[in-house]
mmCIF file of C-alpha atoms and ligand atoms in Angstrom:
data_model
loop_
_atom_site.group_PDB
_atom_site.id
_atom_site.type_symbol
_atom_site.label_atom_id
_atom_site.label_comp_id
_atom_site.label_asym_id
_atom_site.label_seq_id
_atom_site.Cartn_x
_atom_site.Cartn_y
_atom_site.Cartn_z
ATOM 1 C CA UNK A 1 257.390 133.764 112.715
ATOM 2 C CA UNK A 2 256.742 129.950 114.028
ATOM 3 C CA UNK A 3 256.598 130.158 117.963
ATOM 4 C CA UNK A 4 259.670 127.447 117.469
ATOM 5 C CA UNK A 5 261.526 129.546 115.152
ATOM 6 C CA UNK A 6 262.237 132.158 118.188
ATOM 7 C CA UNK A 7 265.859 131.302 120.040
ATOM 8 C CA UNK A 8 265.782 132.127 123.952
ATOM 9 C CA UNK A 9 267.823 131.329 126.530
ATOM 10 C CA UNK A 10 267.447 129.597 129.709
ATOM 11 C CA UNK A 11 269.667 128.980 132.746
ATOM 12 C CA UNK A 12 268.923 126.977 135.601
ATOM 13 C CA UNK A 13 270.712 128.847 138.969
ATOM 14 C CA UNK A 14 271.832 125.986 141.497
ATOM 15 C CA UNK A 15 272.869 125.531 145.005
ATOM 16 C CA UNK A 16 276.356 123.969 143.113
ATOM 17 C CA UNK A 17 276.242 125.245 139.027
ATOM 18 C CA UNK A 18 274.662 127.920 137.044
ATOM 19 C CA UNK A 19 273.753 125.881 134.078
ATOM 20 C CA UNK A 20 272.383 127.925 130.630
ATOM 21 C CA UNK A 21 271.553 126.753 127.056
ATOM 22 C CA UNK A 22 270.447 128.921 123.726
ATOM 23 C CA UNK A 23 267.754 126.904 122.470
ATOM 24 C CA UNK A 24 267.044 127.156 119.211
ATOM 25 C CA UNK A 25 263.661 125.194 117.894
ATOM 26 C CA UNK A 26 263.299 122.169 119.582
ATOM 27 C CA UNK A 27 267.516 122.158 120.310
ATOM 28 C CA UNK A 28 269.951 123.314 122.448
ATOM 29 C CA UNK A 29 272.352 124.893 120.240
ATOM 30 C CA UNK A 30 274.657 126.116 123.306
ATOM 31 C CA UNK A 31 275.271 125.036 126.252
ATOM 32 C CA UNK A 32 277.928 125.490 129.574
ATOM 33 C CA UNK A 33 277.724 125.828 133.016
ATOM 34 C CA UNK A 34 279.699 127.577 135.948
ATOM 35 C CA UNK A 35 280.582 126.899 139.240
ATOM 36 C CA UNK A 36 277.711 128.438 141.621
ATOM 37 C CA UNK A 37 278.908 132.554 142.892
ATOM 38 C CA UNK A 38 281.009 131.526 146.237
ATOM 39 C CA UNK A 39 281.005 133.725 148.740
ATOM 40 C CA UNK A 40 280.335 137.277 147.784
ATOM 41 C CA UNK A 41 277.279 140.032 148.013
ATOM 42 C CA UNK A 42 273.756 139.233 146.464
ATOM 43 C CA UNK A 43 274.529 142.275 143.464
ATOM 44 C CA UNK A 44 278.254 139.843 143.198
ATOM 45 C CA UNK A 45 275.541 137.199 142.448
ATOM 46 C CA UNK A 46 273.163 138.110 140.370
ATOM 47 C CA UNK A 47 275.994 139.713 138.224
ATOM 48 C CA UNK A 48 277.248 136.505 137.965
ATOM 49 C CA UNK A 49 274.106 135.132 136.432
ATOM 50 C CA UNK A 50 274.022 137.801 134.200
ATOM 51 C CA UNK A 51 277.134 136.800 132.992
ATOM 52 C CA UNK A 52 276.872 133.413 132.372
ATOM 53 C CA UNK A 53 273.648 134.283 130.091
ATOM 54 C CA UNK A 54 275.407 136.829 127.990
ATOM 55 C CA UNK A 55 278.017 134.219 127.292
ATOM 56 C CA UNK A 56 275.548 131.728 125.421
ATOM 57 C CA UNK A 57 273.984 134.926 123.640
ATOM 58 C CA UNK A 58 275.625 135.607 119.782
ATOM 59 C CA UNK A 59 276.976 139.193 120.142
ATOM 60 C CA UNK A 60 274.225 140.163 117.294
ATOM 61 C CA UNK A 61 271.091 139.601 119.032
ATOM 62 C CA UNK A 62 272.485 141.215 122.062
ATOM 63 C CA UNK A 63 270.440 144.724 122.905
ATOM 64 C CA UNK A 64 267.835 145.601 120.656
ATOM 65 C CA UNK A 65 267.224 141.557 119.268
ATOM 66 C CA UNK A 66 265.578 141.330 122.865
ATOM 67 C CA UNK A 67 266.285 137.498 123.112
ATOM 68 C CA UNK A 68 263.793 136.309 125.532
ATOM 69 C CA UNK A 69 265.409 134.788 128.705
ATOM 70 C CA UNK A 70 263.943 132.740 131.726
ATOM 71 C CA UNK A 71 266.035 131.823 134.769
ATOM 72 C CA UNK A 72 265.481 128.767 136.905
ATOM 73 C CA UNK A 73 265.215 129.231 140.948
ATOM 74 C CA UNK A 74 265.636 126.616 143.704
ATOM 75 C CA UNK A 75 263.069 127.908 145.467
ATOM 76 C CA UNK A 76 259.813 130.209 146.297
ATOM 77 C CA UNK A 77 259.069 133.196 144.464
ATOM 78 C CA UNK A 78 256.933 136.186 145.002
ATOM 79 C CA UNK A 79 252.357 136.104 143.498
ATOM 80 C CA UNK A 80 253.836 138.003 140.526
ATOM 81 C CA UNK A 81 257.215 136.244 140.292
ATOM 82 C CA UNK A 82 259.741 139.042 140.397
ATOM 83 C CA UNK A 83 261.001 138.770 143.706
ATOM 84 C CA UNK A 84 262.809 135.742 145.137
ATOM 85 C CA UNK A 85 261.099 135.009 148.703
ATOM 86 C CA UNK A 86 263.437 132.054 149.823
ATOM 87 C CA UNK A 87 265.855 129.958 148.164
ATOM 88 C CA UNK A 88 267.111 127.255 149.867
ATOM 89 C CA UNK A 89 270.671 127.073 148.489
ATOM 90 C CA UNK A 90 270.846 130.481 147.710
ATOM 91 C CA UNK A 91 270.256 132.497 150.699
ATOM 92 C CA UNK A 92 271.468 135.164 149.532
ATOM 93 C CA UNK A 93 269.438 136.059 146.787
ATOM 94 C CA UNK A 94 266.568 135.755 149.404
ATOM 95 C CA UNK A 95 264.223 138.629 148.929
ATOM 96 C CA UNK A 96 266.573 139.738 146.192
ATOM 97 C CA UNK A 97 263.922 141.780 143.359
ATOM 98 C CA UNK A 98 265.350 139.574 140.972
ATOM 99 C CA UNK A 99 263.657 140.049 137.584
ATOM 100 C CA UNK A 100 264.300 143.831 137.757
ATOM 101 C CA UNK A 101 267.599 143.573 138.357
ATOM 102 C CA UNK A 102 268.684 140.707 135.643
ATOM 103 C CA UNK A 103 266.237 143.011 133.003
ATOM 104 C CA UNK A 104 268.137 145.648 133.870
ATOM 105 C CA UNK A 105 271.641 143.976 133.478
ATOM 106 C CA UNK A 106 270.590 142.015 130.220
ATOM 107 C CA UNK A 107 268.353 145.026 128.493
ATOM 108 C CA UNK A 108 265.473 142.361 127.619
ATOM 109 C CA UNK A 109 262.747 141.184 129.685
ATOM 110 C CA UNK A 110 263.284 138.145 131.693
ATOM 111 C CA UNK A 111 260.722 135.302 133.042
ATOM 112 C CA UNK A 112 261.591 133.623 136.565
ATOM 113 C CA UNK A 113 260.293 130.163 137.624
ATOM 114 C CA UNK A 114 260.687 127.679 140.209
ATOM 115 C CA UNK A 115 263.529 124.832 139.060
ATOM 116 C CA UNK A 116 261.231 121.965 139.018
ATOM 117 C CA UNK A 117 258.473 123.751 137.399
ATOM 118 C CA UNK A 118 261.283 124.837 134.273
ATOM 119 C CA UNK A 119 262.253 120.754 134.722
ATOM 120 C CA UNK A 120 258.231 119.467 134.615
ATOM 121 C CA UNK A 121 258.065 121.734 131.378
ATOM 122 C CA UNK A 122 261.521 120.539 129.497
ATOM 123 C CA UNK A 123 260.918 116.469 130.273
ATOM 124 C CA UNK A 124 257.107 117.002 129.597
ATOM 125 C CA UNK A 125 257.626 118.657 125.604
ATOM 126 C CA UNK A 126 260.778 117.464 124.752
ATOM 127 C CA UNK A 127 261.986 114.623 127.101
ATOM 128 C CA UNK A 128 260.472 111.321 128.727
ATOM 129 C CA UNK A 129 257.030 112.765 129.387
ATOM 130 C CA UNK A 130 256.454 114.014 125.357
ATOM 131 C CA UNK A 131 252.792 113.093 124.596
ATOM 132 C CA UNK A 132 250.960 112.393 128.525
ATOM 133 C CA UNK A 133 248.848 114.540 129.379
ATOM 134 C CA UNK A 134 249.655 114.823 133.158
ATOM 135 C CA UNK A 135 254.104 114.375 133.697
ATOM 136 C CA UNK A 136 254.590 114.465 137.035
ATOM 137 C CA UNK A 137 258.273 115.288 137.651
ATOM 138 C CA UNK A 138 260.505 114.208 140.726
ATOM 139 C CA UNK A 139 263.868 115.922 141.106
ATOM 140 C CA UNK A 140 266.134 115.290 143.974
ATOM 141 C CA UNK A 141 269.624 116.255 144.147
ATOM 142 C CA UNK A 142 271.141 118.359 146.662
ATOM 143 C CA UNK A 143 266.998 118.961 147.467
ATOM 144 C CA UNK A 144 264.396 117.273 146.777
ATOM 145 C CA UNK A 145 261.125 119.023 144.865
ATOM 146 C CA UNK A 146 258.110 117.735 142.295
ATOM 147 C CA UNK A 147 256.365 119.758 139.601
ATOM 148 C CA UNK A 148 252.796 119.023 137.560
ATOM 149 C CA UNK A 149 253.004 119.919 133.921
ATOM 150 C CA UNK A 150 249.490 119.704 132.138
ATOM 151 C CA UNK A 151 249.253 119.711 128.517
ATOM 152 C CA UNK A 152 252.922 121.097 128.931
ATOM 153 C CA UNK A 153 252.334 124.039 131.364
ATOM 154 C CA UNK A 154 253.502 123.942 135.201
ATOM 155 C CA UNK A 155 250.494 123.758 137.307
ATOM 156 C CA UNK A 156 250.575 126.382 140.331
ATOM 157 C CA UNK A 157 249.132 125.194 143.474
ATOM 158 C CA UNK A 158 250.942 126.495 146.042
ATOM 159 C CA UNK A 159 254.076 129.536 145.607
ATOM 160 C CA UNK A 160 253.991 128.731 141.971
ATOM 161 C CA UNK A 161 254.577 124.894 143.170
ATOM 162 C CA UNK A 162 252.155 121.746 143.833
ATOM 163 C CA UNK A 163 253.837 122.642 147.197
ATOM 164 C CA UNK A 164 256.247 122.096 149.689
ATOM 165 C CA UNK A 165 257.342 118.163 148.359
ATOM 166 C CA UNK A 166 260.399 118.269 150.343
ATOM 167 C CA UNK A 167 258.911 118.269 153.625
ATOM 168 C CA UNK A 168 256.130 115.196 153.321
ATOM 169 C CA UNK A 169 256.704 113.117 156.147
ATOM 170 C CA UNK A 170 257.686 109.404 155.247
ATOM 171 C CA UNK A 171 259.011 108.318 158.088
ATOM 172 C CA UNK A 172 257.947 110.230 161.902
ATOM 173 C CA UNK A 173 260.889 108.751 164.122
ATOM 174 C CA UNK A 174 263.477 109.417 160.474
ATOM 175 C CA UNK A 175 266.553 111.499 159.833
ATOM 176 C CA UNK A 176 266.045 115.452 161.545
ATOM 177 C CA UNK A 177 265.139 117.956 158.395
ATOM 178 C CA UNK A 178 266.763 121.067 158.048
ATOM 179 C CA UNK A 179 263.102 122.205 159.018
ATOM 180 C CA UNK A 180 262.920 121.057 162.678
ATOM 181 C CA UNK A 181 261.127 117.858 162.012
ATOM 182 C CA UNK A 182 261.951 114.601 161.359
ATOM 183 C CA UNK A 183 261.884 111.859 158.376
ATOM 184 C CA UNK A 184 261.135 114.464 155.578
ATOM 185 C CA UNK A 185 261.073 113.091 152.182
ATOM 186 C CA UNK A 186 264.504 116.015 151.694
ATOM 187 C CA UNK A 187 265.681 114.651 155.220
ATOM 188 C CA UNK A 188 266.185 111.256 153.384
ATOM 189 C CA UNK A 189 266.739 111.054 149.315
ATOM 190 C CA UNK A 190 268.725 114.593 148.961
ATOM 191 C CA UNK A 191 271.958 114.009 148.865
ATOM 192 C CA UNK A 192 272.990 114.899 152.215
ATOM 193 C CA UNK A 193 270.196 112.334 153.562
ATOM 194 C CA UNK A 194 271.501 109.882 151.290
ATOM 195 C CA UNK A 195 274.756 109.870 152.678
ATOM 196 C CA UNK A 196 273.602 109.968 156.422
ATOM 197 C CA UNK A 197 271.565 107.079 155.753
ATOM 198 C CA UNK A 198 274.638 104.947 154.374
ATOM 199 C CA UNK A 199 276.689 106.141 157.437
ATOM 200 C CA UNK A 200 274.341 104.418 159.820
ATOM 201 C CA UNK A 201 274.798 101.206 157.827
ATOM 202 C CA UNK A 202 278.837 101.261 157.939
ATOM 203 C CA UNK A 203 279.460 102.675 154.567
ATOM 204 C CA UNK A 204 282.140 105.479 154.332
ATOM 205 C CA UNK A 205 280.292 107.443 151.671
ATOM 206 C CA UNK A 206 280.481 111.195 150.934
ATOM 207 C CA UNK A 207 278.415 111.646 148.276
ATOM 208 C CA UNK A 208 275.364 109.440 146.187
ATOM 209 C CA UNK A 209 278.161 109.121 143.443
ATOM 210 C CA UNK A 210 280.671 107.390 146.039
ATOM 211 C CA UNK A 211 277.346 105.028 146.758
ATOM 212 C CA UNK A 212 276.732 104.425 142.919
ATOM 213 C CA UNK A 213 280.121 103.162 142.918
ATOM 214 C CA UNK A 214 280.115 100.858 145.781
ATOM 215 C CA UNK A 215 277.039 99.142 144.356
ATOM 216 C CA UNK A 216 278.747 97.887 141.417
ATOM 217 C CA UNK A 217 279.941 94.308 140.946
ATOM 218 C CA UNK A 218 283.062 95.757 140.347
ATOM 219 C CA UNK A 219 283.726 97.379 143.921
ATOM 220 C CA UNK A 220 286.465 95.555 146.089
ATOM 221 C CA UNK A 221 284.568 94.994 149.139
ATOM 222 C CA UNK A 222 281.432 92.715 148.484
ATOM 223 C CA UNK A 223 280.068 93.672 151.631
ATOM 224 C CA UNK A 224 280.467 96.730 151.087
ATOM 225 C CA UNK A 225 278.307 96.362 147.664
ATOM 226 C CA UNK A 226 275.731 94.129 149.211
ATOM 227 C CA UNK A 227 275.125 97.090 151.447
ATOM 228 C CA UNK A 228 275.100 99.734 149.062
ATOM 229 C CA UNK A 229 272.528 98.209 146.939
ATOM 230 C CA UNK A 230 269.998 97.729 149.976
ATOM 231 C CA UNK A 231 270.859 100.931 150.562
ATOM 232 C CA UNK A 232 269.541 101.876 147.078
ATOM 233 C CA UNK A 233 266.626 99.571 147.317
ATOM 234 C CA UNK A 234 265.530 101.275 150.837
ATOM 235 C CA UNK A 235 266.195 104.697 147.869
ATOM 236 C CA UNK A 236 264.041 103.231 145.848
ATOM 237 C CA UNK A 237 260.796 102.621 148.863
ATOM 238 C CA UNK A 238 261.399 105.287 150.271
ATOM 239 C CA UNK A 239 261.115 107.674 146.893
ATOM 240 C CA UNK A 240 257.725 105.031 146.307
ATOM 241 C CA UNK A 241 256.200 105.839 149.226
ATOM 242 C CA UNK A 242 256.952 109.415 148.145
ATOM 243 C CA UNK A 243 255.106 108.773 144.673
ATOM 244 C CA UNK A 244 252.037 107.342 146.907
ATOM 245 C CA UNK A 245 251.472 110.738 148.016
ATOM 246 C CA UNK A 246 252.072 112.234 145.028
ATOM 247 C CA UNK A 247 250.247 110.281 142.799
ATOM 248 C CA UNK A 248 247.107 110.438 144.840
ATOM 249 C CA UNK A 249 246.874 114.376 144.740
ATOM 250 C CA UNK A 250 247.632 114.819 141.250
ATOM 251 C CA UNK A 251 246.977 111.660 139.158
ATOM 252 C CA UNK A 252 249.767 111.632 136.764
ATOM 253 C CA UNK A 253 249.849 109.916 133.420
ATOM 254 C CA UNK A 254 253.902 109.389 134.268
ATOM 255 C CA UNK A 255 256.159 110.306 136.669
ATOM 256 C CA UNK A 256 259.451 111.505 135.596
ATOM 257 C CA UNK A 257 262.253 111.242 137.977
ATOM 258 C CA UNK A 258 265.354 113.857 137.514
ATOM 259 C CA UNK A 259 268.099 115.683 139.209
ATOM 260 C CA UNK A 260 271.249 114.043 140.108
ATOM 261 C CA UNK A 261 269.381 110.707 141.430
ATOM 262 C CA UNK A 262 268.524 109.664 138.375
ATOM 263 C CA UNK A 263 271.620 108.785 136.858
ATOM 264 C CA UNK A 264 271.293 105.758 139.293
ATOM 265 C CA UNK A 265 267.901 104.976 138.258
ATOM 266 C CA UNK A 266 268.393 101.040 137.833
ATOM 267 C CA UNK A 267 269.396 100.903 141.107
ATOM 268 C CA UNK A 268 266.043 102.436 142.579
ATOM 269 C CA UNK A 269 263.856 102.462 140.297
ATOM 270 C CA UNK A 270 262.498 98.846 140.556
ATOM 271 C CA UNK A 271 262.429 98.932 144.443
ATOM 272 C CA UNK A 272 260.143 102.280 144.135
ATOM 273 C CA UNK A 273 257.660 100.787 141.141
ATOM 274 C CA UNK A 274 256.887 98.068 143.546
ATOM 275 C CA UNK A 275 255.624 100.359 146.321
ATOM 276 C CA UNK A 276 253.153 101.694 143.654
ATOM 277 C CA UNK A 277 249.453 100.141 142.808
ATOM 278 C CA UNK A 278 249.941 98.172 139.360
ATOM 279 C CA UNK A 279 247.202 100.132 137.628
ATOM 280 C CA UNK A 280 249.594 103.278 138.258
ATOM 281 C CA UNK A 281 251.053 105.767 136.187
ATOM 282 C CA UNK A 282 254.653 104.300 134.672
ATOM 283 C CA UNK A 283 257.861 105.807 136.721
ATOM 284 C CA UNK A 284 260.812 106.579 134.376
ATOM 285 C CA UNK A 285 263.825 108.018 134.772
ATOM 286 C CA UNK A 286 264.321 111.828 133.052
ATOM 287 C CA UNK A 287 265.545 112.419 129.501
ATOM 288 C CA UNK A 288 267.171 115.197 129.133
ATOM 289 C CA UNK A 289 269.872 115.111 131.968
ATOM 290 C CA UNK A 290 271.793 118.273 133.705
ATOM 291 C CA UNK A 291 270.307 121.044 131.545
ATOM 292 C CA UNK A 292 266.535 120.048 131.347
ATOM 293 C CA UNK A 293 266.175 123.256 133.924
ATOM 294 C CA UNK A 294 267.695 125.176 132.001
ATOM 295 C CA UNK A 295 265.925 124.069 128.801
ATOM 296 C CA UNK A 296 262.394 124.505 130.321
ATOM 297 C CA UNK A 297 263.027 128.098 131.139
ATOM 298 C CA UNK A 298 263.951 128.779 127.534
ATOM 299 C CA UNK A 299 260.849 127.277 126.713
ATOM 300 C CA UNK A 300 258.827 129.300 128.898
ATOM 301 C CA UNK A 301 261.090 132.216 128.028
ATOM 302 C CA UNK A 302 259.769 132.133 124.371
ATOM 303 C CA UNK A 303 256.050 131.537 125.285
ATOM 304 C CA UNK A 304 256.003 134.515 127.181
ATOM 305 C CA UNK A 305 257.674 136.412 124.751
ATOM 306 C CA UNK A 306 255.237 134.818 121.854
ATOM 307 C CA UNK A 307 252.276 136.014 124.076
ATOM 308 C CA UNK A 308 253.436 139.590 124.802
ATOM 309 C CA UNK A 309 254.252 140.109 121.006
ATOM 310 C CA UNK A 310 250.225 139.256 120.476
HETATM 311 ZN ZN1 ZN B 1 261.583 119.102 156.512
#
């Protein structure tokens, strides 16, 4: 049996949605998402990821088909990746043994990864980064994080990570980070940054979608708009000086930019190529959209499972 001929299924756990596909080949043949578990106990949780992965499962292959699974984490996980060590949406799960117990709720063996590493290995095979070498991937959200695929495969520098990317200082005297310092790169593209930083310019905004809209021609208030796209264009040098850093360490062929940002790529996009040296790798926005996660652990679901079966 062809490595691609193998289904698996992949979810992507969230701070906001659990998110899972059934990929089958180079396709995802299913695909939903749930609200994130609300309040509850950490078992309440993780029962509720094992739910949402049975549901994309056909009943047949359930039990003895062993369908291989990976699930996505926002976070750090253990040397041998079965315990969670901190998640940053997800307290709860912190310290949780998590592979064990979703192996033993499922009955097949599960892979866990870190979210942007499962994102790095979806855009770099299938999505905007097929055929580099090096697809640097850029994901910010309700966080903020960066993966290395090589030749496909997430490269582990630090906790399974190139490291802590949420917490590179761009700017000293900037916005206070949920870590006790100031200016992080989090502190000012997640979302919560986002909207802080439009609050200090005048513009009632809740949420980067609310500033998408404001920066259309079609918003009411011009001034209003005029803000919101400088607003975007500060996005957009702020996220380059970001890719400065980034670029330096780990020499990229491409940088792919994801998460929930990137469905306003034209409005930073050109502000943040400028801040880059012309001989530079490209910066594009991501291909595969709200279940590239998810994707890229079914991917790395089904090489694990192709190498264990060797
Ligand atoms: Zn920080």
């Amino acid at each position: 049996l062809r490595r691609e001929a193998v289904a698996a299924a992949g979810c992507d756990v969230g701070g906001t949605a659990i998110k899972v596909v059934l990929l089958r080949g180079r396709t995802a043949a299913r695909s939903f998402e749930v609200p994130a578990p609300g309040k509850g106990t950490r078992e309440e949780a993780i029962d509720a990821i094992a739910a949402s992965v049975r549901a994309v499962v056909p009943p047949r292959t359930r039990g003895p088909a062993r369908l291989p699974v990976g699930v996505a984490v926002p976070g750090f996980l253990d040397a041998a990746r079965r315990r969670v060590v901190r998640l940053s949406n997800l307290p709860r799960l912190d310290g949780a043994p998590l592979k064990a117990a979703l192996e033993r709720r499922l009955g097949t063996s599960v892979v866990l990864d870190a979210d942007t590493n499962a994102g790095a290995v979806a855009e770099a095979r299938l999505g905007a980064g097929r055929g580099r070498e090096r697809v640097l991937y850029v994901t910010a959200g309700t966080g903020l994080g960066a993966a290395l695929a090589v030749r496909g495969e997430p490269i582990r520098v630090s906790r399974h990570t190139v490291g802590q990317v949420a917490h590179i200082p761009l700017d000293p005297s900037g916005l206070s980070c949920r870590c006790g310092a100031r200016g992080c790169a989090e502190a000012l593209l997640g979302a919560r940054g986002m909207v802080r930083r439009a609050r200090r310019m005048g513009l009632p905004a809740r949420s980067p979608a609310d500033l998408h809209r404001m920066a259309s021609r079609a918003w009411p208030s011009r001034k209003e708009a005029a803000i919101a796209r400088s607003l975007w264009r500060e996005t957009g040098d702020l996220l380059g000086a970001l890719l400065r850093v980034l670029t330096a360490f780990l020499s990229p062929d491409i940088v792919v930019v994801g998460g929930g940002l990137a469905g306003s790529a034209d409005l930073f996009l050109p502000s943040a190529r400028r801040r880059l040296c012309r001989r530079g790798a490209a910066v594009v926005p991501a291909a595969l959209g709200r279940f590239a996660g998810a994707i890229g652990m079914a991917l790395l679901a089904r090489d694990h499972s192709s190498k264990s079966a060797r």
